[in-house]
mmCIF file of C-alpha atoms and ligand atoms in Angstrom:
data_model
loop_
_atom_site.group_PDB
_atom_site.id
_atom_site.type_symbol
_atom_site.label_atom_id
_atom_site.label_comp_id
_atom_site.label_asym_id
_atom_site.label_seq_id
_atom_site.Cartn_x
_atom_site.Cartn_y
_atom_site.Cartn_z
ATOM 1 C CA UNK A 12 -45.130 -19.859 13.134
ATOM 2 C CA UNK A 13 -44.271 -18.646 9.644
ATOM 3 C CA UNK A 14 -40.664 -17.404 9.263
ATOM 4 C CA UNK A 15 -39.511 -19.114 12.451
ATOM 5 C CA UNK A 16 -35.810 -19.991 12.150
ATOM 6 C CA UNK A 17 -35.051 -23.063 14.238
ATOM 7 C CA UNK A 18 -31.372 -22.150 14.227
ATOM 8 C CA UNK A 19 -31.928 -19.080 16.438
ATOM 9 C CA UNK A 20 -30.002 -19.114 19.718
ATOM 10 C CA UNK A 21 -33.024 -19.717 21.954
ATOM 11 C CA UNK A 22 -34.141 -22.654 19.823
ATOM 12 C CA UNK A 23 -30.666 -24.098 20.378
ATOM 13 C CA UNK A 24 -30.979 -23.514 24.118
ATOM 14 C CA UNK A 25 -34.391 -25.254 24.155
ATOM 15 C CA UNK A 26 -32.931 -28.252 22.334
ATOM 16 C CA UNK A 27 -30.017 -28.365 24.774
ATOM 17 C CA UNK A 28 -27.520 -27.720 21.958
ATOM 18 C CA UNK A 29 -26.049 -24.839 23.934
ATOM 19 C CA UNK A 30 -26.148 -24.274 27.716
ATOM 20 C CA UNK A 31 -28.000 -21.688 29.750
ATOM 21 C CA UNK A 32 -28.154 -20.702 33.406
ATOM 22 C CA UNK A 33 -31.616 -22.046 34.087
ATOM 23 C CA UNK A 34 -33.855 -20.312 36.606
ATOM 24 C CA UNK A 35 -37.189 -22.043 36.033
ATOM 25 C CA UNK A 36 -38.769 -24.579 33.718
ATOM 26 C CA UNK A 37 -42.186 -26.099 33.308
ATOM 27 C CA UNK A 38 -44.299 -27.611 30.532
ATOM 28 C CA UNK A 39 -44.710 -24.270 28.786
ATOM 29 C CA UNK A 40 -41.634 -22.125 29.417
ATOM 30 C CA UNK A 41 -37.933 -22.027 29.998
ATOM 31 C CA UNK A 42 -36.406 -19.180 31.987
ATOM 32 C CA UNK A 43 -32.696 -18.424 32.197
ATOM 33 C CA UNK A 44 -30.209 -15.628 32.921
ATOM 34 C CA UNK A 45 -29.447 -13.140 30.146
ATOM 35 C CA UNK A 46 -25.756 -13.337 29.162
ATOM 36 C CA UNK A 47 -25.500 -9.555 28.980
ATOM 37 C CA UNK A 48 -27.382 -8.388 32.093
ATOM 38 C CA UNK A 49 -28.782 -4.856 32.156
ATOM 39 C CA UNK A 50 -29.741 -5.084 35.857
ATOM 40 C CA UNK A 51 -28.647 -7.193 38.855
ATOM 41 C CA UNK A 52 -31.386 -9.637 37.940
ATOM 42 C CA UNK A 53 -31.945 -9.931 34.183
ATOM 43 C CA UNK A 54 -33.876 -13.055 33.339
ATOM 44 C CA UNK A 55 -35.373 -14.183 30.064
ATOM 45 C CA UNK A 56 -38.651 -16.125 29.911
ATOM 46 C CA UNK A 57 -39.365 -17.927 26.675
ATOM 47 C CA UNK A 58 -42.176 -20.247 25.528
ATOM 48 C CA UNK A 59 -41.215 -23.762 24.544
ATOM 49 C CA UNK A 60 -43.201 -23.402 21.314
ATOM 50 C CA UNK A 61 -41.697 -21.929 18.149
ATOM 51 C CA UNK A 62 -42.911 -18.321 17.956
ATOM 52 C CA UNK A 63 -40.936 -15.399 16.545
ATOM 53 C CA UNK A 64 -42.329 -12.583 18.697
ATOM 54 C CA UNK A 65 -45.287 -11.552 20.819
ATOM 55 C CA UNK A 66 -47.523 -11.074 17.765
ATOM 56 C CA UNK A 67 -46.840 -14.591 16.553
ATOM 57 C CA UNK A 68 -47.246 -15.989 20.074
ATOM 58 C CA UNK A 69 -50.557 -14.347 20.883
ATOM 59 C CA UNK A 70 -52.015 -14.917 17.423
ATOM 60 C CA UNK A 71 -50.932 -18.537 16.999
ATOM 61 C CA UNK A 72 -50.313 -20.173 20.367
ATOM 62 C CA UNK A 73 -53.053 -22.117 22.099
ATOM 63 C CA UNK A 74 -54.860 -20.561 25.047
ATOM 64 C CA UNK A 75 -53.166 -23.182 27.222
ATOM 65 C CA UNK A 76 -49.716 -22.031 26.059
ATOM 66 C CA UNK A 77 -50.588 -18.355 26.529
ATOM 67 C CA UNK A 78 -51.948 -18.931 30.034
ATOM 68 C CA UNK A 79 -49.034 -21.195 30.919
ATOM 69 C CA UNK A 80 -46.536 -18.579 29.741
ATOM 70 C CA UNK A 81 -48.191 -15.777 31.694
ATOM 71 C CA UNK A 82 -48.464 -17.812 34.871
ATOM 72 C CA UNK A 83 -44.726 -18.452 34.678
ATOM 73 C CA UNK A 84 -43.963 -14.729 35.026
ATOM 74 C CA UNK A 85 -45.043 -14.344 38.671
ATOM 75 C CA UNK A 86 -43.703 -17.842 39.396
ATOM 76 C CA UNK A 87 -40.241 -16.700 38.335
ATOM 77 C CA UNK A 88 -40.588 -13.362 40.164
ATOM 78 C CA UNK A 89 -41.653 -15.087 43.375
ATOM 79 C CA UNK A 90 -38.900 -17.709 43.062
ATOM 80 C CA UNK A 91 -36.295 -14.926 42.735
ATOM 81 C CA UNK A 92 -37.848 -12.973 45.607
ATOM 82 C CA UNK A 93 -38.180 -9.841 43.478
ATOM 83 C CA UNK A 94 -41.949 -9.409 43.481
ATOM 84 C CA UNK A 95 -43.206 -7.168 46.262
ATOM 85 C CA UNK A 96 -45.409 -10.007 47.499
ATOM 86 C CA UNK A 97 -42.310 -12.188 47.931
ATOM 87 C CA UNK A 98 -40.283 -9.568 49.818
ATOM 88 C CA UNK A 99 -38.679 -7.817 46.840
ATOM 89 C CA UNK A 100 -39.023 -4.323 45.435
ATOM 90 C CA UNK A 101 -40.628 -5.108 42.088
ATOM 91 C CA UNK A 102 -39.527 -5.727 38.549
ATOM 92 C CA UNK A 103 -39.952 -4.617 34.949
ATOM 93 C CA UNK A 104 -40.956 -6.670 31.918
ATOM 94 C CA UNK A 105 -39.857 -5.803 28.386
ATOM 95 C CA UNK A 106 -40.563 -7.618 25.142
ATOM 96 C CA UNK A 107 -39.005 -6.299 21.948
ATOM 97 C CA UNK A 108 -40.837 -7.088 18.712
ATOM 98 C CA UNK A 109 -39.253 -6.137 15.398
ATOM 99 C CA UNK A 110 -36.305 -4.065 14.220
ATOM 100 C CA UNK A 111 -37.123 -0.659 15.688
ATOM 101 C CA UNK A 112 -37.558 -2.299 19.069
ATOM 102 C CA UNK A 113 -34.109 -3.916 18.541
ATOM 103 C CA UNK A 114 -35.295 -7.483 18.827
ATOM 104 C CA UNK A 115 -32.141 -9.509 18.218
ATOM 105 C CA UNK A 116 -33.318 -13.070 18.847
ATOM 106 C CA UNK A 117 -36.344 -14.158 16.791
ATOM 107 C CA UNK A 118 -37.864 -16.475 19.386
ATOM 108 C CA UNK A 119 -40.459 -14.689 21.544
ATOM 109 C CA UNK A 120 -39.085 -13.748 24.931
ATOM 110 C CA UNK A 121 -39.759 -11.471 27.836
ATOM 111 C CA UNK A 122 -36.980 -9.719 29.709
ATOM 112 C CA UNK A 123 -37.512 -9.541 33.473
ATOM 113 C CA UNK A 124 -35.359 -6.863 35.075
ATOM 114 C CA UNK A 125 -34.930 -6.199 38.781
ATOM 115 C CA UNK A 126 -32.499 -5.684 41.634
ATOM 116 C CA UNK A 127 -32.035 -1.928 41.478
ATOM 117 C CA UNK A 128 -34.116 1.180 40.954
ATOM 118 C CA UNK A 129 -34.788 0.957 37.216
ATOM 119 C CA UNK A 130 -35.694 4.634 36.831
ATOM 120 C CA UNK A 131 -38.306 5.920 34.404
ATOM 121 C CA UNK A 132 -39.421 3.491 31.743
ATOM 122 C CA UNK A 133 -37.521 4.947 28.771
ATOM 123 C CA UNK A 134 -34.907 7.632 28.211
ATOM 124 C CA UNK A 135 -36.741 10.262 26.207
ATOM 125 C CA UNK A 136 -35.251 10.483 22.739
ATOM 126 C CA UNK A 137 -38.399 11.370 20.761
HETATM 127 P P1 LIG B 16 -33.698 -8.912 22.344
HETATM 128 O O1 LIG B 16 -32.709 -7.901 21.924
HETATM 129 O O2 LIG B 16 -34.899 -8.334 22.980
HETATM 130 O O3 LIG B 16 -34.044 -9.849 21.200
HETATM 131 O O4 LIG B 16 -33.035 -9.774 23.486
HETATM 132 C C1 LIG B 16 -32.197 -10.862 23.268
HETATM 133 C C2 LIG B 16 -31.421 -11.079 24.516
HETATM 134 O O5 LIG B 16 -30.830 -12.389 24.457
HETATM 135 C C3 LIG B 16 -30.269 -10.100 24.768
HETATM 136 O O6 LIG B 16 -30.486 -9.399 25.992
HETATM 137 C C4 LIG B 16 -29.026 -10.995 24.832
HETATM 138 O O7 LIG B 16 -28.098 -10.563 25.801
HETATM 139 C C5 LIG B 16 -29.625 -12.337 25.190
HETATM 140 N N1 LIG B 16 -28.847 -13.499 24.778
HETATM 141 C C6 LIG B 16 -28.263 -13.734 23.579
HETATM 142 N N2 LIG B 16 -27.696 -14.934 23.556
HETATM 143 C C7 LIG B 16 -27.922 -15.477 24.784
HETATM 144 C C8 LIG B 16 -27.548 -16.714 25.401
HETATM 145 N N3 LIG B 16 -26.824 -17.658 24.747
HETATM 146 N N4 LIG B 16 -27.921 -16.946 26.677
HETATM 147 C C9 LIG B 16 -28.649 -16.012 27.349
HETATM 148 N N5 LIG B 16 -29.000 -14.820 26.826
HETATM 149 C C10 LIG B 16 -28.647 -14.562 25.550
#
């Protein structure tokens, strides 16, 4: 949890200091709509604990938090009806970690994208 800035925007959302369009919440996670959607469904899933990125989360969170976070992913996908097992056509997960990945909010989060054909995973710009 070193370097975690509790003034980051997701920390403020977790505290209720600023609003979000909530999709799902449980003991371990909060999930809400991204304000700048890159697909018809663009949802963020964040842990309630203070972790800067996936490295910090996996290295420092408890097994209970890690399992709870991962179990929330299909729960959100099923709730939205975007998983193939809930009648949808699938979804993509992205988690940016660090500057070259263009992480802009330093509270670990996963982007869940769905609702259109998302094409190949990355535009090739080697
Ligand atoms: P990343 O660039 O991977 O760190 O993703 C951060 C994401 O947070 C971006 O997709 C932003 O559009 C999104 N975002 C920033 N502020 C908010 C907010 N207040 N509510 C919802 N999403 C936000």
